[in-house]
CSV table of N, CA and C in Angstrom, one decimal:
chain,number,residue,atom,x,y,z
A,103,UNK,N,125.3,123.5,20.8
A,103,UNK,CA,125.1,122.5,19.6
A,103,UNK,C,126.8,122.3,19.2
A,104,UNK,N,126.2,121.1,18.7
A,104,UNK,CA,127.3,120.3,18.1
A,104,UNK,C,127.7,120.9,16.8
A,105,UNK,N,128.9,120.6,16.5
A,105,UNK,CA,129.8,121.3,15.1
A,105,UNK,C,129.3,120.2,14.1
A,106,UNK,N,129.4,120.8,12.7
A,106,UNK,CA,128.4,119.9,11.7
A,106,UNK,C,129.5,118.5,12.0
A,107,UNK,N,130.5,118.5,12.1
A,107,UNK,CA,131.4,116.8,12.0
A,107,UNK,C,130.9,116.3,13.4
A,108,UNK,N,131.3,117.0,14.1
A,108,UNK,CA,130.6,115.9,15.4
A,108,UNK,C,129.2,115.3,15.4
A,109,UNK,N,128.6,116.6,14.8
A,109,UNK,CA,126.9,115.8,14.6
A,109,UNK,C,127.0,114.4,13.8
A,110,UNK,N,127.7,114.5,12.9
A,110,UNK,CA,127.7,113.7,11.4
A,110,UNK,C,128.5,112.1,12.2
A,111,UNK,N,129.6,112.4,12.8
A,111,UNK,CA,129.9,111.3,13.7
A,111,UNK,C,129.3,110.9,14.7
A,112,UNK,N,128.4,111.5,15.9
A,112,UNK,CA,127.2,111.0,16.5
A,112,UNK,C,126.0,110.3,15.3
A,113,UNK,N,125.6,110.9,14.2
A,113,UNK,CA,124.5,110.0,13.6
A,113,UNK,C,125.6,108.9,13.1
A,114,UNK,N,126.3,108.7,12.7
A,114,UNK,CA,126.9,107.8,11.9
A,114,UNK,C,127.2,106.5,13.3
A,115,UNK,N,127.1,106.6,14.4
A,115,UNK,CA,127.2,105.6,15.5
A,115,UNK,C,126.0,105.2,15.9
A,116,UNK,N,124.8,106.1,15.3
A,116,UNK,CA,123.4,105.5,15.6
A,116,UNK,C,122.8,104.9,14.5
A,117,UNK,N,123.0,105.0,13.2
A,117,UNK,CA,122.3,104.6,12.1
A,117,UNK,C,122.2,103.1,11.7
A,118,UNK,N,121.2,102.8,11.1
A,118,UNK,CA,121.7,101.4,10.5
A,118,UNK,C,121.8,101.2,9.0
A,119,UNK,N,120.7,100.4,8.4
A,119,UNK,CA,120.7,100.3,7.1
A,119,UNK,C,120.5,101.6,6.4
A,120,UNK,N,119.6,102.4,6.7
A,120,UNK,CA,119.3,103.6,6.0
A,120,UNK,C,120.3,104.4,5.9
A,121,UNK,N,121.5,104.5,6.7
A,121,UNK,CA,122.4,105.4,6.3
A,121,UNK,C,122.4,106.7,6.9
A,122,UNK,N,123.3,107.4,7.2
A,122,UNK,CA,123.4,109.0,7.4
A,122,UNK,C,122.3,109.9,6.5
A,123,UNK,N,122.4,109.3,5.2
A,123,UNK,CA,121.2,110.3,4.3
A,123,UNK,C,120.1,110.1,5.1
A,124,UNK,N,119.6,108.5,5.0
A,124,UNK,CA,118.2,108.4,5.6
A,124,UNK,C,117.7,108.9,6.9
A,125,UNK,N,118.9,109.0,7.7
A,125,UNK,CA,118.5,109.5,9.5
A,125,UNK,C,118.4,111.1,8.8
A,126,UNK,N,119.0,111.9,7.8
A,126,UNK,CA,119.3,113.1,7.7
A,126,UNK,C,117.8,113.3,7.5
A,127,UNK,N,117.1,112.7,5.8
A,127,UNK,CA,116.2,112.8,5.3
A,127,UNK,C,114.7,112.8,6.3
A,128,UNK,N,115.1,111.2,7.4
A,128,UNK,CA,113.8,111.5,8.6
A,128,UNK,C,113.6,112.5,9.2
A,129,UNK,N,114.9,113.2,9.9
A,129,UNK,CA,115.2,114.2,10.8
A,129,UNK,C,114.3,115.5,9.9
A,130,UNK,N,114.6,115.5,8.6
A,130,UNK,CA,114.1,116.5,8.0
A,130,UNK,C,112.8,116.4,8.1
A,131,UNK,N,112.0,115.6,8.2
A,131,UNK,CA,110.7,115.1,7.7
A,131,UNK,C,110.1,115.8,9.4
A,132,UNK,N,110.5,115.2,10.3
A,132,UNK,CA,110.2,115.1,11.5
A,132,UNK,C,109.6,117.1,11.5
A,133,UNK,N,110.9,117.6,11.0
A,133,UNK,CA,111.4,119.2,11.6
A,133,UNK,C,109.9,119.7,10.9
A,134,UNK,N,109.6,119.4,9.5
A,134,UNK,CA,108.6,119.9,8.5
A,134,UNK,C,107.1,120.0,9.2
A,135,UNK,N,106.9,118.7,9.7
A,135,UNK,CA,106.1,118.3,10.4
A,135,UNK,C,105.5,119.1,11.8
A,136,UNK,N,106.6,119.2,12.6
A,136,UNK,CA,107.0,119.8,13.8
A,136,UNK,C,106.5,121.5,13.2
A,137,UNK,N,106.8,121.9,12.3
A,137,UNK,CA,106.8,123.4,11.7
A,137,UNK,C,105.6,123.8,11.3
A,138,UNK,N,104.7,122.2,10.4
A,138,UNK,CA,103.3,122.6,10.2
A,138,UNK,C,102.2,122.6,11.5
A,139,UNK,N,103.1,121.6,12.5
A,139,UNK,CA,101.9,121.7,13.6
A,139,UNK,C,101.8,123.3,14.1
A,140,UNK,N,103.1,123.9,14.6
A,140,UNK,CA,103.2,124.7,15.2
A,140,UNK,C,102.2,125.4,14.0
A,141,UNK,N,102.4,125.8,12.9
A,141,UNK,CA,101.9,127.1,12.1
A,141,UNK,C,100.4,126.5,12.5
A,142,UNK,N,99.6,125.2,12.3
A,142,UNK,CA,98.0,125.4,12.8
A,142,UNK,C,97.8,125.8,14.2
A,143,UNK,N,98.8,125.5,14.9
A,143,UNK,CA,98.5,126.0,16.4
A,143,UNK,C,98.0,127.5,16.9
A,144,UNK,N,99.3,127.9,15.5
A,144,UNK,CA,99.0,129.6,15.2
A,144,UNK,C,97.7,129.9,14.8
A,145,UNK,N,97.5,129.5,13.8
A,145,UNK,CA,96.2,129.9,13.2
A,145,UNK,C,95.3,129.3,14.0
A,146,UNK,N,95.3,128.4,14.5
A,146,UNK,CA,93.8,128.2,15.6
A,146,UNK,C,93.6,129.0,16.6
A,147,UNK,N,94.7,129.7,17.5
A,147,UNK,CA,94.7,130.6,18.7
A,147,UNK,C,94.3,131.8,17.7
A,148,UNK,N,95.1,132.3,16.5
A,148,UNK,CA,94.4,133.8,15.9
A,148,UNK,C,92.8,133.5,15.9
A,149,UNK,N,92.2,132.3,15.3
A,149,UNK,CA,90.7,132.1,15.2
A,149,UNK,C,90.0,131.7,16.5
A,150,UNK,N,90.5,131.3,17.2
A,150,UNK,CA,89.9,130.9,18.6
A,150,UNK,C,89.9,131.2,19.8
A,151,UNK,N,91.5,131.7,19.9
A,151,UNK,CA,91.8,132.2,21.0
A,151,UNK,C,92.6,131.3,21.5
A,152,UNK,N,93.5,131.5,22.5
A,152,UNK,CA,94.5,130.8,23.5
A,152,UNK,C,93.4,129.3,24.3
A,153,UNK,N,93.6,128.7,24.2
A,153,UNK,CA,93.1,127.7,25.7
A,153,UNK,C,93.4,127.8,26.5
A,154,UNK,N,92.2,128.0,27.6
A,154,UNK,CA,91.8,128.0,28.7
A,154,UNK,C,92.6,127.3,29.6
A,155,UNK,N,93.3,127.3,31.3
A,155,UNK,CA,93.5,126.3,31.9
A,155,UNK,C,92.6,125.5,32.0
A,156,UNK,N,91.6,125.5,32.2
A,156,UNK,CA,90.2,124.8,32.4
A,156,UNK,C,90.1,123.8,31.0
A,157,UNK,N,90.1,124.6,29.6
A,157,UNK,CA,90.1,123.6,28.4
A,157,UNK,C,91.2,122.5,28.5
A,158,UNK,N,92.3,123.0,29.1
A,158,UNK,CA,93.6,122.3,29.3
A,158,UNK,C,93.3,120.9,30.2
A,159,UNK,N,93.4,121.6,31.2
A,159,UNK,CA,92.7,120.3,32.4
A,159,UNK,C,91.8,119.3,31.6
A,160,UNK,N,90.5,119.6,31.0
A,160,UNK,CA,89.7,118.8,30.8
A,160,UNK,C,90.1,117.9,29.4
A,161,UNK,N,91.1,118.3,28.3
A,161,UNK,CA,91.9,117.6,28.0
A,161,UNK,C,92.5,116.6,28.1
A,162,UNK,N,93.4,116.4,29.1
A,162,UNK,CA,94.3,116.3,30.0
A,162,UNK,C,93.5,115.3,30.9
A,163,UNK,N,92.4,115.2,31.5
A,163,UNK,CA,91.7,114.4,31.9
A,163,UNK,C,91.3,113.1,31.1
A,164,UNK,N,91.1,113.9,30.0
A,164,UNK,CA,90.1,113.1,29.1
A,164,UNK,C,91.2,112.0,28.4
A,165,UNK,N,92.5,112.8,28.2
A,165,UNK,CA,93.3,111.5,28.0
A,165,UNK,C,93.9,110.8,28.9
A,166,UNK,N,93.7,111.1,30.5
A,166,UNK,CA,94.2,110.2,31.4
A,166,UNK,C,93.1,109.5,31.0
A,167,UNK,N,91.9,109.3,30.9
A,167,UNK,CA,90.6,108.3,31.4
A,167,UNK,C,91.4,107.5,30.4
A,168,UNK,N,91.0,108.1,29.1
A,168,UNK,CA,91.7,106.7,27.4
A,168,UNK,C,92.5,105.8,27.9
A,169,UNK,N,93.8,106.4,28.4
A,169,UNK,CA,94.5,105.7,28.8
A,169,UNK,C,94.5,104.8,29.8
A,170,UNK,N,93.7,104.9,30.9
A,170,UNK,CA,93.6,104.1,31.8
A,170,UNK,C,92.6,102.6,31.5
A,171,UNK,N,91.8,103.2,30.4
A,171,UNK,CA,90.6,102.1,29.9
A,171,UNK,C,91.6,101.3,28.8
A,172,UNK,N,92.4,102.3,28.2
A,172,UNK,CA,93.4,101.0,27.7
A,172,UNK,C,94.3,100.1,28.4
A,173,UNK,N,94.8,100.6,29.8
A,173,UNK,CA,95.5,99.7,30.4
A,173,UNK,C,95.0,98.7,31.0
A,174,UNK,N,93.3,98.9,31.3
A,174,UNK,CA,92.6,97.9,31.8
A,174,UNK,C,92.3,96.9,30.7
A,175,UNK,N,92.3,97.2,29.2
A,175,UNK,CA,91.8,96.5,28.2
A,175,UNK,C,93.3,95.4,28.3
A,176,UNK,N,94.5,96.0,28.2
A,176,UNK,CA,95.7,95.3,28.1
A,176,UNK,C,95.6,94.1,29.6
A,177,UNK,N,95.3,94.8,30.4
A,177,UNK,CA,95.4,93.7,31.8
A,177,UNK,C,94.6,92.6,31.5
A,178,UNK,N,93.8,92.9,31.2
A,178,UNK,CA,92.4,91.6,31.6
A,178,UNK,C,92.6,90.5,30.4
A,179,UNK,N,92.5,89.4,31.0
A,179,UNK,CA,92.9,88.4,29.8
A,179,UNK,C,91.7,88.5,28.8
A,180,UNK,N,92.0,88.2,27.7
A,180,UNK,CA,91.3,88.4,26.2
A,180,UNK,C,90.0,86.8,26.6
A,181,UNK,N,89.0,86.9,26.6
A,181,UNK,CA,88.0,86.4,26.2
A,181,UNK,C,88.0,85.5,25.0
A,182,UNK,N,87.9,84.2,25.1
A,182,UNK,CA,87.7,83.5,23.9
A,182,UNK,C,89.5,83.1,23.1
A,183,UNK,N,90.4,83.5,24.2
A,183,UNK,CA,91.4,83.2,23.6
A,183,UNK,C,92.1,81.7,24.1
């Protein structure tokens, strides 16, 4: 982990017009969202149990199928364009 001074310098080198405070606010919002998502996942596990390997694979397969359809749509010429 970087020392606070090194972290600020690293951020300054990457920020645009929103500046360091905007960057830090966005990072804090992202961390808050991740924390809330983790809490939701924990509640769902408590209520419904762990996701099985089969359920996880089924979800991944469905995502892959959706991605494939989107890729096909992007590759096909627009009708009437």
